[in-house]
Amino acid sequence: MLRMYFVQQWYGLVNEAVKKRGLLMTQGTLMDATLIAAPSATKNKVHARDPEMHQTKKGHQWHFDLKAHIGVDKDSGLVRTLTTIAANVSDVSQTPALLHGQESAVWANAGYVGAEKREDMQKALAANEQTLQWHAAKRRKTITKMADG
């Protein structure tokens, strides 16, 4: 986990350097999460699983992982923010940490539906005196099947 802390610090330094040179746009952020696999076996020195990793179900398959949440600049494709959490924590809970406070629009997958209504997100937006245009994909269950033909 210490290694991920240094990676996050490194991204912060890179973003500042790129921003100072005027190469980083700040109008929009794309957000997504990915699973980082961990060995589930306890065949190690301490005979235990990594306490920071947790099980989660993706599709119909179970994983023992850590989850990385990434915020990417819409125009340049550069990674702006990176957070890591246990895989069993919801994506929407990481939304405030993925925003840098200067964007005007956010694009996210269905894991972030309802982020704009959460209290922690409202506080973050109010602190930056910010309004956002939200673009979140719909969950599959809410999309009705089209008729054949």
CSV table of N, CA, C and O in Angstrom, one decimal, residues 6-125:
chain,number,residue,atom,x,y,z
A,6,PHE,N,3.0,6.4,-2.9
A,6,PHE,CA,4.1,7.1,-3.7
A,6,PHE,C,3.6,7.4,-5.1
A,6,PHE,O,3.9,8.4,-5.7
A,7,VAL,N,2.9,6.4,-5.7
A,7,VAL,CA,2.4,6.6,-7.0
A,7,VAL,C,1.4,7.8,-7.0
A,7,VAL,O,1.5,8.6,-7.9
A,8,GLN,N,0.5,7.9,-6.0
A,8,GLN,CA,-0.4,9.0,-6.0
A,8,GLN,C,0.3,10.3,-5.8
A,8,GLN,O,0.0,11.3,-6.5
A,9,GLN,N,1.4,10.4,-5.0
A,9,GLN,CA,2.1,11.6,-4.8
A,9,GLN,C,2.8,12.0,-6.1
A,9,GLN,O,2.9,13.1,-6.5
A,10,TRP,N,3.4,11.0,-6.8
A,10,TRP,CA,4.0,11.2,-8.1
A,10,TRP,C,3.1,11.8,-9.1
A,10,TRP,O,3.4,12.8,-9.8
A,11,TYR,N,1.8,11.3,-9.2
A,11,TYR,CA,0.9,11.8,-10.1
A,11,TYR,C,0.5,13.3,-9.8
A,11,TYR,O,0.4,14.1,-10.7
A,12,GLY,N,0.5,13.6,-8.5
A,12,GLY,CA,0.2,15.0,-8.1
A,12,GLY,C,1.3,15.9,-8.6
A,12,GLY,O,1.1,17.0,-9.1
A,13,LEU,N,2.6,15.5,-8.5
A,13,LEU,CA,3.7,16.3,-9.0
A,13,LEU,C,3.7,16.5,-10.5
A,13,LEU,O,4.0,17.5,-11.0
A,14,VAL,N,3.4,15.4,-11.2
A,14,VAL,CA,3.4,15.4,-12.6
A,14,VAL,C,2.3,16.4,-13.1
A,14,VAL,O,2.5,17.2,-14.0
A,15,ASN,N,1.1,16.2,-12.5
A,15,ASN,CA,0.0,17.1,-12.9
A,15,ASN,C,0.3,18.6,-12.7
A,15,ASN,O,0.0,19.4,-13.5
A,16,GLU,N,1.0,18.9,-11.6
A,16,GLU,CA,1.3,20.3,-11.3
A,16,GLU,C,2.3,20.8,-12.4
A,16,GLU,O,2.2,21.9,-12.9
A,17,ALA,N,3.3,20.0,-12.7
A,17,ALA,CA,4.3,20.4,-13.7
A,17,ALA,C,3.6,20.6,-15.1
A,17,ALA,O,3.9,21.6,-15.8
A,18,VAL,N,2.7,19.7,-15.5
A,18,VAL,CA,2.0,19.8,-16.8
A,18,VAL,C,1.1,21.0,-16.8
A,18,VAL,O,1.0,21.7,-17.8
A,19,LYS,N,0.4,21.2,-15.7
A,19,LYS,CA,-0.5,22.4,-15.6
A,19,LYS,C,0.3,23.7,-15.7
A,19,LYS,O,-0.2,24.6,-16.4
A,20,LYS,N,1.4,23.8,-15.1
A,20,LYS,CA,2.2,25.0,-15.1
A,20,LYS,C,2.6,25.4,-16.5
A,20,LYS,O,2.8,26.5,-16.9
A,21,ARG,N,2.8,24.3,-17.3
A,21,ARG,CA,3.2,24.5,-18.7
A,21,ARG,C,2.0,24.8,-19.7
A,21,ARG,O,2.2,24.9,-20.9
A,22,GLY,N,0.8,24.7,-19.1
A,22,GLY,CA,-0.4,25.0,-19.9
A,22,GLY,C,-0.8,23.8,-20.8
A,22,GLY,O,-1.5,24.0,-21.7
A,23,LEU,N,-0.3,22.6,-20.4
A,23,LEU,CA,-0.6,21.5,-21.3
A,23,LEU,C,-1.8,20.7,-20.8
A,23,LEU,O,-2.3,19.8,-21.5
A,24,LEU,N,-2.4,21.0,-19.7
A,24,LEU,CA,-3.4,20.2,-19.1
A,24,LEU,C,-4.7,21.1,-19.1
A,24,LEU,O,-4.8,22.1,-18.6
A,25,MET,N,-5.7,20.5,-19.8
A,25,MET,CA,-7.0,21.2,-19.8
A,25,MET,C,-7.8,20.9,-18.5
A,25,MET,O,-7.5,19.8,-17.9
A,26,THR,N,-8.7,21.7,-18.1
A,26,THR,CA,-9.3,21.5,-16.8
A,26,THR,C,-10.8,21.5,-16.9
A,26,THR,O,-11.5,21.7,-15.9
A,27,GLN,N,-11.4,21.3,-18.1
A,27,GLN,CA,-12.8,21.5,-18.3
A,27,GLN,C,-13.6,20.2,-18.0
A,27,GLN,O,-14.8,20.3,-17.7
A,28,GLY,N,-13.0,19.1,-18.1
A,28,GLY,CA,-13.8,17.9,-17.9
A,28,GLY,C,-13.0,16.7,-17.4
A,28,GLY,O,-11.8,16.6,-17.6
A,29,THR,N,-13.6,15.8,-16.6
A,29,THR,CA,-12.9,14.7,-16.1
A,29,THR,C,-13.7,13.4,-16.4
A,29,THR,O,-14.9,13.4,-16.3
A,30,LEU,N,-13.0,12.4,-16.8
A,30,LEU,CA,-13.5,11.1,-17.1
A,30,LEU,C,-13.2,10.2,-15.9
A,30,LEU,O,-12.0,10.2,-15.5
A,31,MET,N,-14.1,9.4,-15.3
A,31,MET,CA,-13.8,8.6,-14.2
A,31,MET,C,-14.1,7.2,-14.4
A,31,MET,O,-15.1,6.8,-15.1
A,32,ASP,N,-13.3,6.3,-13.9
A,32,ASP,CA,-13.5,4.9,-14.0
A,32,ASP,C,-12.7,4.2,-12.9
A,32,ASP,O,-11.8,4.8,-12.2
A,33,ALA,N,-13.0,2.9,-12.7
A,33,ALA,CA,-12.3,2.1,-11.7
A,33,ALA,C,-11.8,0.8,-12.3
A,33,ALA,O,-12.4,0.3,-13.3
A,34,THR,N,-10.8,0.3,-11.8
A,34,THR,CA,-10.3,-1.0,-12.3
A,34,THR,C,-9.8,-1.9,-11.0
A,34,THR,O,-9.4,-1.3,-10.0
A,35,LEU,N,-9.9,-3.2,-11.2
A,35,LEU,CA,-9.5,-4.1,-10.1
A,35,LEU,C,-8.0,-4.4,-10.3
A,35,LEU,O,-7.5,-4.7,-11.4
A,36,ILE,N,-7.3,-4.4,-9.2
A,36,ILE,CA,-5.9,-4.8,-9.1
A,36,ILE,C,-5.9,-6.1,-8.3
A,36,ILE,O,-6.2,-6.2,-7.2
A,37,ALA,N,-5.5,-7.2,-9.0
A,37,ALA,CA,-5.5,-8.5,-8.4
A,37,ALA,C,-4.5,-8.7,-7.3
A,37,ALA,O,-3.4,-8.1,-7.3
A,38,ALA,N,-4.9,-9.5,-6.4
A,38,ALA,CA,-4.0,-9.9,-5.3
A,38,ALA,C,-4.1,-11.4,-5.1
A,38,ALA,O,-5.2,-12.0,-5.3
A,39,PRO,N,-3.1,-12.0,-4.6
A,39,PRO,CA,-3.1,-13.4,-4.3
A,39,PRO,C,-4.1,-13.7,-3.2
A,39,PRO,O,-4.0,-13.1,-2.1
A,40,SER,N,-5.0,-14.6,-3.3
A,40,SER,CA,-5.9,-15.0,-2.3
A,40,SER,C,-5.4,-16.1,-1.4
A,40,SER,O,-6.0,-16.3,-0.3
A,41,ALA,N,-4.3,-16.7,-1.7
A,41,ALA,CA,-3.8,-17.8,-0.9
A,41,ALA,C,-3.1,-17.2,0.3
A,41,ALA,O,-2.7,-16.1,0.4
A,42,THR,N,-3.1,-18.1,1.3
A,42,THR,CA,-2.4,-17.7,2.6
A,42,THR,C,-1.1,-18.4,2.7
A,42,THR,O,-0.5,-18.5,3.8
A,43,LYS,N,-0.5,-18.8,1.6
A,43,LYS,CA,0.8,-19.5,1.7
A,43,LYS,C,1.9,-18.5,1.6
A,43,LYS,O,2.6,-18.4,0.6
A,44,ASN,N,2.1,-17.7,2.6
A,44,ASN,CA,3.1,-16.7,2.7
A,44,ASN,C,3.7,-16.8,4.1
A,44,ASN,O,3.4,-17.6,4.9
A,45,LYS,N,4.6,-15.9,4.4
A,45,LYS,CA,5.3,-15.9,5.7
A,45,LYS,C,4.4,-15.7,6.9
A,45,LYS,O,4.6,-16.3,7.9
A,46,VAL,N,3.4,-14.9,6.8
A,46,VAL,CA,2.5,-14.6,7.9
A,46,VAL,C,1.2,-15.5,7.8
A,46,VAL,O,0.4,-15.4,8.7
A,47,HIS,N,1.1,-16.3,6.8
A,47,HIS,CA,0.0,-17.2,6.7
A,47,HIS,C,-1.4,-16.5,6.7
A,47,HIS,O,-2.3,-16.9,7.4
A,48,ALA,N,-1.4,-15.3,6.0
A,48,ALA,CA,-2.6,-14.5,6.0
A,48,ALA,C,-2.8,-13.8,4.7
A,48,ALA,O,-1.8,-13.5,4.0
A,49,ARG,N,-4.0,-13.4,4.4
A,49,ARG,CA,-4.3,-12.6,3.2
A,49,ARG,C,-3.9,-11.2,3.5
A,49,ARG,O,-3.9,-10.7,4.7
A,50,ASP,N,-3.7,-10.4,2.5
A,50,ASP,CA,-3.5,-9.0,2.7
A,50,ASP,C,-4.7,-8.3,3.3
A,50,ASP,O,-5.8,-8.4,2.7
A,51,PRO,N,-4.6,-7.6,4.4
A,51,PRO,CA,-5.8,-7.1,5.1
A,51,PRO,C,-6.4,-5.9,4.3
A,51,PRO,O,-7.6,-5.6,4.6
A,52,GLU,N,-5.7,-5.3,3.4
A,52,GLU,CA,-6.3,-4.2,2.6
A,52,GLU,C,-7.0,-4.6,1.4
A,52,GLU,O,-7.6,-3.8,0.7
A,53,MET,N,-6.9,-5.9,1.1
A,53,MET,CA,-7.6,-6.5,-0.1
A,53,MET,C,-8.9,-7.1,0.4
A,53,MET,O,-9.0,-7.6,1.5
A,54,HIS,N,-9.9,-7.1,-0.5
A,54,HIS,CA,-11.2,-7.7,-0.1
A,54,HIS,C,-11.9,-8.3,-1.3
A,54,HIS,O,-11.5,-8.0,-2.5
A,55,GLN,N,-12.8,-9.2,-1.1
A,55,GLN,CA,-13.6,-9.8,-2.2
A,55,GLN,C,-14.6,-8.9,-2.8
A,55,GLN,O,-15.2,-8.1,-2.0
A,56,THR,N,-14.8,-9.1,-4.0
A,56,THR,CA,-15.9,-8.4,-4.7
A,56,THR,C,-16.4,-9.2,-5.9
A,56,THR,O,-15.6,-10.0,-6.4
A,57,LYS,N,-17.6,-9.0,-6.3
A,57,LYS,CA,-18.1,-9.8,-7.4
A,57,LYS,C,-18.3,-8.8,-8.6
A,57,LYS,O,-18.9,-7.8,-8.5
A,58,LYS,N,-17.7,-9.3,-9.7
A,58,LYS,CA,-17.8,-8.5,-11.0
A,58,LYS,C,-18.4,-9.4,-12.0
A,58,LYS,O,-17.8,-10.5,-12.4
A,59,GLY,N,-19.6,-9.1,-12.4
A,59,GLY,CA,-20.3,-10.0,-13.3
A,59,GLY,C,-20.8,-11.2,-12.5
A,59,GLY,O,-21.4,-11.1,-11.5
A,60,HIS,N,-20.4,-12.4,-12.9
A,60,HIS,CA,-20.7,-13.6,-12.2
A,60,HIS,C,-19.5,-14.2,-11.5
A,60,HIS,O,-19.5,-15.4,-11.1
A,61,GLN,N,-18.4,-13.5,-11.4
A,61,GLN,CA,-17.1,-14.0,-10.9
A,61,GLN,C,-16.7,-13.2,-9.7
A,61,GLN,O,-16.7,-12.0,-9.7
A,62,TRP,N,-16.2,-13.9,-8.7
A,62,TRP,CA,-15.6,-13.3,-7.5
A,62,TRP,C,-14.1,-13.0,-7.7
A,62,TRP,O,-13.4,-13.8,-8.3
A,63,HIS,N,-13.7,-11.9,-7.1
A,63,HIS,CA,-12.3,-11.5,-7.2
A,63,HIS,C,-11.8,-11.1,-5.8
A,63,HIS,O,-12.6,-10.6,-5.0
A,64,PHE,N,-10.6,-11.3,-5.5
A,64,PHE,CA,-9.9,-10.9,-4.3
A,64,PHE,C,-9.0,-9.8,-4.7
A,64,PHE,O,-7.9,-10.1,-5.2
A,65,ASP,N,-9.3,-8.5,-4.5
A,65,ASP,CA,-8.6,-7.4,-5.2
A,65,ASP,C,-8.6,-6.1,-4.3
A,65,ASP,O,-9.2,-6.0,-3.3
A,66,LEU,N,-7.9,-5.2,-4.9
A,66,LEU,CA,-7.9,-3.8,-4.5
A,66,LEU,C,-8.4,-3.0,-5.7
A,66,LEU,O,-8.3,-3.5,-6.9
A,67,LYS,N,-9.1,-1.9,-5.5
A,67,LYS,CA,-9.7,-1.2,-6.6
A,67,LYS,C,-9.0,0.2,-6.8
A,67,LYS,O,-8.7,0.9,-5.8
A,68,ALA,N,-8.6,0.5,-8.0
A,68,ALA,CA,-8.0,1.8,-8.3
A,68,ALA,C,-9.0,2.6,-9.0
A,68,ALA,O,-9.6,2.2,-10.0
A,69,HIS,N,-9.2,3.8,-8.5
A,69,HIS,CA,-10.1,4.8,-9.2
A,69,HIS,C,-9.3,5.8,-9.9
A,69,HIS,O,-8.4,6.4,-9.2
A,70,ILE,N,-9.6,6.1,-11.1
A,70,ILE,CA,-8.8,7.0,-11.9
A,70,ILE,C,-9.6,8.1,-12.5
A,70,ILE,O,-10.7,7.9,-13.0
A,71,GLY,N,-9.2,9.4,-12.3
A,71,GLY,CA,-9.8,10.5,-13.0
A,71,GLY,C,-8.9,11.0,-14.1
A,71,GLY,O,-7.7,11.3,-13.8
A,72,VAL,N,-9.4,11.1,-15.3
A,72,VAL,CA,-8.6,11.4,-16.5
A,72,VAL,C,-9.1,12.7,-17.1
A,72,VAL,O,-10.3,13.0,-17.2
A,73,ASP,N,-8.2,13.6,-17.5
A,73,ASP,CA,-8.5,14.8,-18.2
A,73,ASP,C,-9.2,14.5,-19.5
A,73,ASP,O,-8.7,13.7,-20.3
A,74,LYS,N,-10.3,15.1,-19.8
A,74,LYS,CA,-11.1,14.7,-21.0
A,74,LYS,C,-10.4,15.0,-22.3
A,74,LYS,O,-10.5,14.2,-23.2
A,75,ASP,N,-9.7,16.1,-22.4
A,75,ASP,CA,-9.1,16.5,-23.6
A,75,ASP,C,-7.7,15.9,-23.8
A,75,ASP,O,-7.4,15.4,-24.9
A,76,SER,N,-6.9,15.9,-22.8
A,76,SER,CA,-5.5,15.4,-23.0
A,76,SER,C,-5.3,13.9,-22.8
A,76,SER,O,-4.4,13.3,-23.3
A,77,GLY,N,-6.2,13.3,-22.0
A,77,GLY,CA,-6.1,11.9,-21.6
A,77,GLY,C,-5.1,11.6,-20.5
A,77,GLY,O,-4.9,10.5,-20.2
A,78,LEU,N,-4.6,12.7,-19.9
A,78,LEU,CA,-3.6,12.5,-18.8
A,78,LEU,C,-4.4,12.2,-17.5
A,78,LEU,O,-5.4,12.7,-17.3
A,79,VAL,N,-3.8,11.3,-16.7
A,79,VAL,CA,-4.3,10.9,-15.5
A,79,VAL,C,-4.2,12.1,-14.5
A,79,VAL,O,-3.1,12.6,-14.3
A,80,ARG,N,-5.3,12.6,-14.0
A,80,ARG,CA,-5.3,13.7,-13.0
A,80,ARG,C,-5.3,13.2,-11.6
A,80,ARG,O,-4.6,13.8,-10.7
A,81,THR,N,-6.1,12.2,-11.3
A,81,THR,CA,-6.2,11.8,-9.9
A,81,THR,C,-6.2,10.2,-9.9
A,81,THR,O,-6.7,9.6,-10.8
A,82,LEU,N,-5.8,9.7,-8.8
A,82,LEU,CA,-5.7,8.3,-8.6
A,82,LEU,C,-5.9,8.0,-7.1
A,82,LEU,O,-5.3,8.5,-6.3
A,83,THR,N,-6.9,7.1,-6.8
A,83,THR,CA,-7.1,6.7,-5.4
A,83,THR,C,-7.2,5.1,-5.5
A,83,THR,O,-7.6,4.5,-6.5
A,84,THR,N,-6.8,4.5,-4.3
A,84,THR,CA,-7.0,3.1,-4.2
A,84,THR,C,-7.7,2.8,-2.9
A,84,THR,O,-7.5,3.4,-1.9
A,85,ILE,N,-8.6,1.8,-3.0
A,85,ILE,CA,-9.4,1.4,-1.9
A,85,ILE,C,-9.7,-0.1,-1.9
A,85,ILE,O,-9.3,-0.7,-2.9
A,86,ALA,N,-10.3,-0.7,-0.9
A,86,ALA,CA,-10.6,-2.1,-0.9
A,86,ALA,C,-11.7,-2.3,-2.0
A,86,ALA,O,-12.5,-1.4,-2.4
A,87,ALA,N,-11.6,-3.5,-2.6
A,87,ALA,CA,-12.5,-3.7,-3.8
A,87,ALA,C,-14.0,-3.8,-3.4
A,87,ALA,O,-14.8,-3.6,-4.3
A,88,ASN,N,-14.3,-4.0,-2.2
A,88,ASN,CA,-15.7,-4.0,-1.8
A,88,ASN,C,-16.3,-2.7,-1.5
A,88,ASN,O,-17.5,-2.6,-1.1
A,89,VAL,N,-15.6,-1.6,-1.6
A,89,VAL,CA,-16.1,-0.3,-1.4
A,89,VAL,C,-16.7,0.2,-2.8
A,89,VAL,O,-16.1,0.1,-3.8
A,90,SER,N,-17.9,0.9,-2.7
A,90,SER,CA,-18.6,1.3,-3.9
A,90,SER,C,-17.8,2.4,-4.7
A,90,SER,O,-17.1,3.2,-4.1
A,91,ASP,N,-17.9,2.4,-6.0
A,91,ASP,CA,-17.3,3.4,-6.8
A,91,ASP,C,-17.7,4.8,-6.5
A,91,ASP,O,-16.9,5.8,-6.4
A,92,VAL,N,-19.0,5.0,-6.3
A,92,VAL,CA,-19.6,6.3,-6.1
A,92,VAL,C,-19.0,7.0,-4.9
A,92,VAL,O,-18.9,8.3,-4.8
A,93,SER,N,-18.5,6.3,-3.9
A,93,SER,CA,-18.0,6.9,-2.7
A,93,SER,C,-16.7,7.6,-2.9
A,93,SER,O,-16.2,8.4,-2.1
A,94,GLN,N,-16.0,7.3,-4.1
A,94,GLN,CA,-14.7,7.9,-4.4
A,94,GLN,C,-14.8,9.2,-5.3
A,94,GLN,O,-13.8,9.8,-5.6
A,95,THR,N,-16.0,9.5,-5.7
A,95,THR,CA,-16.2,10.6,-6.6
A,95,THR,C,-15.5,11.9,-6.2
A,95,THR,O,-14.8,12.5,-7.0
A,96,PRO,N,-15.8,12.4,-5.0
A,96,PRO,CA,-15.1,13.7,-4.6
A,96,PRO,C,-13.6,13.7,-4.7
A,96,PRO,O,-13.0,14.7,-5.1
A,97,ALA,N,-13.0,12.5,-4.4
A,97,ALA,CA,-11.5,12.4,-4.5
A,97,ALA,C,-11.0,12.4,-5.9
A,97,ALA,O,-9.8,12.8,-6.1
A,98,LEU,N,-11.8,12.1,-6.9
A,98,LEU,CA,-11.4,12.1,-8.3
A,98,LEU,C,-11.5,13.4,-9.0
A,98,LEU,O,-11.0,13.6,-10.1
A,99,LEU,N,-12.2,14.3,-8.4
A,99,LEU,CA,-12.4,15.6,-9.1
A,99,LEU,C,-11.4,16.6,-8.5
A,99,LEU,O,-11.0,16.6,-7.4
A,100,HIS,N,-10.9,17.5,-9.4
A,100,HIS,CA,-9.9,18.4,-9.0
A,100,HIS,C,-10.4,19.8,-8.6
A,100,HIS,O,-9.7,20.7,-8.1
A,101,GLY,N,-11.7,20.1,-8.9
A,101,GLY,CA,-12.3,21.3,-8.5
A,101,GLY,C,-12.4,22.4,-9.5
A,101,GLY,O,-13.0,23.4,-9.3
A,102,GLN,N,-11.9,22.1,-10.7
A,102,GLN,CA,-12.0,23.1,-11.8
A,102,GLN,C,-12.8,22.7,-13.0
A,102,GLN,O,-13.0,23.5,-13.9
A,103,GLU,N,-13.2,21.4,-13.0
A,103,GLU,CA,-13.9,21.0,-14.2
A,103,GLU,C,-15.4,21.5,-14.2
A,103,GLU,O,-15.9,21.9,-13.2
A,104,SER,N,-15.9,21.5,-15.4
A,104,SER,CA,-17.3,21.9,-15.6
A,104,SER,C,-18.2,20.7,-15.9
A,104,SER,O,-19.4,20.8,-15.9
A,105,ALA,N,-17.6,19.6,-16.3
A,105,ALA,CA,-18.4,18.4,-16.7
A,105,ALA,C,-17.6,17.1,-16.2
A,105,ALA,O,-16.4,17.1,-16.1
A,106,VAL,N,-18.4,16.1,-16.0
A,106,VAL,CA,-17.9,14.8,-15.5
A,106,VAL,C,-18.6,13.7,-16.3
A,106,VAL,O,-19.8,13.7,-16.5
A,107,TRP,N,-17.8,12.8,-16.8
A,107,TRP,CA,-18.3,11.6,-17.5
A,107,TRP,C,-17.9,10.3,-16.7
A,107,TRP,O,-16.7,10.2,-16.3
A,108,ALA,N,-18.9,9.5,-16.4
A,108,ALA,CA,-18.6,8.3,-15.6
A,108,ALA,C,-19.4,7.1,-16.0
A,108,ALA,O,-20.5,7.3,-16.7
A,109,ASN,N,-19.0,5.9,-15.6
A,109,ASN,CA,-19.8,4.7,-15.9
A,109,ASN,C,-20.9,4.6,-14.8
A,109,ASN,O,-21.1,5.4,-14.0
A,110,ALA,N,-21.7,3.5,-14.9
A,110,ALA,CA,-22.9,3.3,-14.1
A,110,ALA,C,-22.5,3.2,-12.6
A,110,ALA,O,-23.4,3.4,-11.8
A,111,GLY,N,-21.3,2.9,-12.3
A,111,GLY,CA,-20.9,2.8,-10.9
A,111,GLY,C,-21.0,4.1,-10.1
A,111,GLY,O,-20.9,4.1,-8.9
A,112,TYR,N,-21.0,5.2,-10.9
A,112,TYR,CA,-21.1,6.5,-10.3
A,112,TYR,C,-22.4,7.2,-10.3
A,112,TYR,O,-22.6,8.4,-10.1
A,113,VAL,N,-23.5,6.4,-10.7
A,113,VAL,CA,-24.8,7.0,-10.8
A,113,VAL,C,-25.2,7.5,-9.4
A,113,VAL,O,-25.0,6.8,-8.4
A,114,GLY,N,-25.8,8.7,-9.4
A,114,GLY,CA,-26.2,9.3,-8.1
A,114,GLY,C,-25.2,10.0,-7.4
A,114,GLY,O,-25.4,10.6,-6.3
A,115,ALA,N,-24.0,10.1,-7.9
A,115,ALA,CA,-22.9,10.8,-7.2
A,115,ALA,C,-23.2,12.3,-6.9
A,115,ALA,O,-22.9,12.8,-5.8
A,116,GLU,N,-23.9,12.9,-7.8
A,116,GLU,CA,-24.2,14.3,-7.6
A,116,GLU,C,-25.2,14.6,-6.5
A,116,GLU,O,-25.3,15.7,-5.9
A,117,LYS,N,-25.9,13.6,-6.0
A,117,LYS,CA,-26.9,13.7,-5.0
A,117,LYS,C,-26.3,13.4,-3.6
A,117,LYS,O,-26.9,13.7,-2.6
A,118,ARG,N,-25.1,12.8,-3.5
A,118,ARG,CA,-24.5,12.5,-2.2
A,118,ARG,C,-24.1,13.7,-1.4
A,118,ARG,O,-23.6,14.7,-2.0
A,119,GLU,N,-24.2,13.6,-0.1
A,119,GLU,CA,-23.8,14.7,0.8
A,119,GLU,C,-22.3,15.1,0.6
A,119,GLU,O,-22.0,16.3,0.6
A,120,ASP,N,-21.4,14.1,0.6
A,120,ASP,CA,-20.0,14.4,0.5
A,120,ASP,C,-19.7,15.1,-0.9
A,120,ASP,O,-18.9,16.0,-0.9
A,121,MET,N,-20.4,14.8,-1.9
A,121,MET,CA,-20.2,15.4,-3.2
A,121,MET,C,-20.7,16.9,-3.2
A,121,MET,O,-20.1,17.8,-3.7
A,122,GLN,N,-21.9,17.1,-2.5
A,122,GLN,CA,-22.5,18.4,-2.4
A,122,GLN,C,-21.5,19.3,-1.6
A,122,GLN,O,-21.4,20.5,-2.0
A,123,LYS,N,-20.9,18.8,-0.6
A,123,LYS,CA,-20.0,19.6,0.2
A,123,LYS,C,-18.8,20.0,-0.6
A,123,LYS,O,-18.3,21.1,-0.5
A,124,ALA,N,-18.2,19.0,-1.4
A,124,ALA,CA,-17.1,19.3,-2.2
A,124,ALA,C,-17.4,20.4,-3.3
A,124,ALA,O,-16.6,21.3,-3.5
A,125,LEU,N,-18.5,20.3,-3.9
A,125,LEU,CA,-18.9,21.3,-4.9
A,125,LEU,C,-19.1,22.6,-4.3
A,125,LEU,O,-18.7,23.6,-4.8
